[in-house]
mmCIF file of C-alpha atoms in Angstrom:
data_model
loop_
_atom_site.group_PDB
_atom_site.id
_atom_site.type_symbol
_atom_site.label_atom_id
_atom_site.label_comp_id
_atom_site.label_asym_id
_atom_site.label_seq_id
_atom_site.Cartn_x
_atom_site.Cartn_y
_atom_site.Cartn_z
ATOM 1 C CA MET A 9 84.822 28.084 113.826
ATOM 2 C CA ALA A 10 84.057 26.036 117.216
ATOM 3 C CA GLU A 11 80.589 27.123 118.355
ATOM 4 C CA ARG A 12 81.687 26.746 122.051
ATOM 5 C CA VAL A 13 84.843 28.701 121.909
ATOM 6 C CA LEU A 14 82.827 31.524 120.290
ATOM 7 C CA ASP A 15 80.507 31.202 122.897
ATOM 8 C CA GLN A 16 82.819 31.443 125.553
ATOM 9 C CA CYS A 17 84.439 34.398 124.049
ATOM 10 C CA ARG A 18 81.303 35.858 123.737
ATOM 11 C CA LEU A 19 80.848 35.320 127.446
ATOM 12 C CA PHE A 20 84.507 36.631 128.535
ATOM 13 C CA ASN A 21 83.804 40.312 126.429
ATOM 14 C CA GLU A 22 80.275 40.239 128.386
ATOM 15 C CA GLY A 23 81.650 39.846 131.340
ATOM 16 C CA VAL A 24 84.542 42.972 130.460
ATOM 17 C CA ARG A 25 81.906 45.191 129.193
ATOM 18 C CA THR A 26 79.435 44.336 132.442
ATOM 19 C CA GLY A 27 81.671 43.292 135.370
ATOM 20 C CA ASP A 28 79.263 39.763 135.499
ATOM 21 C CA TRP A 29 81.349 36.990 134.969
ATOM 22 C CA ALA A 30 78.216 34.641 136.156
ATOM 23 C CA GLY A 31 78.094 33.336 132.597
ATOM 24 C CA TYR A 32 81.758 32.894 132.139
ATOM 25 C CA LEU A 33 82.745 30.888 135.203
ATOM 26 C CA ASP A 34 79.766 29.160 135.021
ATOM 27 C CA ARG A 35 81.051 27.176 132.093
ATOM 28 C CA PHE A 36 83.976 25.492 134.024
ATOM 29 C CA ALA A 37 84.403 22.722 135.153
ATOM 30 C CA ASP A 38 84.417 22.437 139.257
ATOM 31 C CA GLY A 39 88.035 20.787 139.043
ATOM 32 C CA ALA A 40 89.032 23.202 135.899
ATOM 33 C CA THR A 41 92.579 23.990 135.951
ATOM 34 C CA MET A 42 93.403 27.728 133.913
ATOM 35 C CA ARG A 43 96.737 28.500 133.227
ATOM 36 C CA ILE A 44 97.839 31.939 131.989
ATOM 37 C CA GLU A 45 100.945 33.167 130.850
ATOM 38 C CA GLY A 46 103.097 35.543 132.724
ATOM 39 C CA ASP A 47 100.126 35.336 135.678
ATOM 40 C CA PRO A 48 102.706 34.857 139.065
ATOM 41 C CA GLY A 49 99.080 33.427 140.318
ATOM 42 C CA SER A 50 98.782 30.861 138.070
ATOM 43 C CA PRO A 51 97.845 28.071 137.434
ATOM 44 C CA TYR A 52 94.286 28.697 139.095
ATOM 45 C CA GLU A 53 92.924 24.922 140.509
ATOM 46 C CA GLY A 54 89.384 24.835 140.880
ATOM 47 C CA ARG A 55 86.772 26.988 139.912
ATOM 48 C CA ALA A 56 86.577 28.204 143.363
ATOM 49 C CA ALA A 57 90.340 29.868 142.976
ATOM 50 C CA ILE A 58 89.295 31.138 138.935
ATOM 51 C CA GLU A 59 86.482 32.805 140.402
ATOM 52 C CA ALA A 60 88.362 34.073 142.834
ATOM 53 C CA ALA A 61 91.047 35.500 140.584
ATOM 54 C CA TYR A 62 88.410 36.937 138.078
ATOM 55 C CA ALA A 63 87.277 38.652 141.596
ATOM 56 C CA VAL A 64 90.239 39.989 142.345
ATOM 57 C CA ALA A 65 91.961 41.286 138.910
ATOM 58 C CA PRO A 66 88.946 40.757 136.598
ATOM 59 C CA PRO A 67 90.464 41.342 132.930
ATOM 60 C CA ASN A 68 89.480 44.797 131.105
ATOM 61 C CA ASP A 69 90.107 44.448 127.600
ATOM 62 C CA THR A 70 87.917 42.617 125.198
ATOM 63 C CA LEU A 71 89.048 39.740 122.263
ATOM 64 C CA THR A 72 88.126 38.387 118.906
ATOM 65 C CA VAL A 73 88.543 34.895 117.612
ATOM 66 C CA THR A 74 90.628 35.194 114.380
ATOM 67 C CA SER A 75 90.137 31.273 113.802
ATOM 68 C CA VAL A 76 90.086 28.283 115.661
ATOM 69 C CA GLU A 77 91.029 24.721 115.188
ATOM 70 C CA SER A 78 89.422 21.686 116.749
ATOM 71 C CA ASP A 79 90.472 18.201 117.876
ATOM 72 C CA GLY A 80 88.066 15.965 119.558
ATOM 73 C CA ASP A 81 87.256 17.985 123.131
ATOM 74 C CA GLU A 82 90.521 20.251 122.551
ATOM 75 C CA ASP A 83 90.117 23.955 120.597
ATOM 76 C CA VAL A 84 93.337 25.936 120.140
ATOM 77 C CA ALA A 85 91.718 29.386 119.113
ATOM 78 C CA ARG A 86 93.959 32.515 117.793
ATOM 79 C CA VAL A 87 92.565 35.501 119.620
ATOM 80 C CA ALA A 88 93.309 39.639 118.711
ATOM 81 C CA TRP A 89 92.678 41.760 122.205
ATOM 82 C CA THR A 90 90.930 45.130 121.388
ATOM 83 C CA ALA A 91 93.493 47.139 123.062
ATOM 84 C CA GLY A 92 96.351 45.651 120.678
ATOM 85 C CA GLY A 93 98.143 41.871 120.496
ATOM 86 C CA SER A 94 97.530 38.557 119.919
ATOM 87 C CA GLY A 95 97.823 35.114 121.519
ATOM 88 C CA SER A 96 96.101 31.441 122.189
ATOM 89 C CA LEU A 97 93.555 29.921 124.101
ATOM 90 C CA ARG A 98 94.029 26.234 124.336
ATOM 91 C CA LEU A 99 90.815 24.748 125.956
ATOM 92 C CA ARG A 100 89.935 21.206 126.895
ATOM 93 C CA TRP A 101 86.330 20.415 127.389
ATOM 94 C CA SER A 102 84.729 17.269 129.537
ATOM 95 C CA ALA A 103 80.740 16.847 129.539
ATOM 96 C CA GLY A 104 80.334 20.241 127.979
ATOM 97 C CA ARG A 105 82.628 22.018 130.593
ATOM 98 C CA ILE A 106 85.973 23.706 129.861
ATOM 99 C CA ALA A 107 88.790 21.656 132.124
ATOM 100 C CA GLU A 108 91.163 23.423 130.705
ATOM 101 C CA LEU A 109 92.097 26.526 129.428
ATOM 102 C CA THR A 110 95.438 27.777 128.852
ATOM 103 C CA ALA A 111 96.430 31.392 127.670
ATOM 104 C CA GLN A 112 99.466 32.724 126.134
ATOM 105 C CA PHE A 113 100.029 35.978 124.211
ATOM 106 C CA ASP A 114 102.583 36.679 121.438
ATOM 107 C CA ASP A 115 105.395 38.829 122.055
#
């Protein structure tokens, strides 16, 4: 599995457990976009908007990466949430930082 995805998901889970999202959010490029299926505030444009979204409504469930498919600067990770459910994360990278993240949830 792509180490960069596993590391980002580790930082996500750390943020859920501790409430400290700095490590996770630092990996986003300044002009990053984050899209979350079903989130009425989505998409979030720019790291400042992403940081604000996490400050107002931080996630409260950890995840496990079950698989990753990589193609150049893009990774698609299948994930399972600890509380139940599954979905996918699509991450596009630029210069080692996340340029775009899209989260989709399975029915």
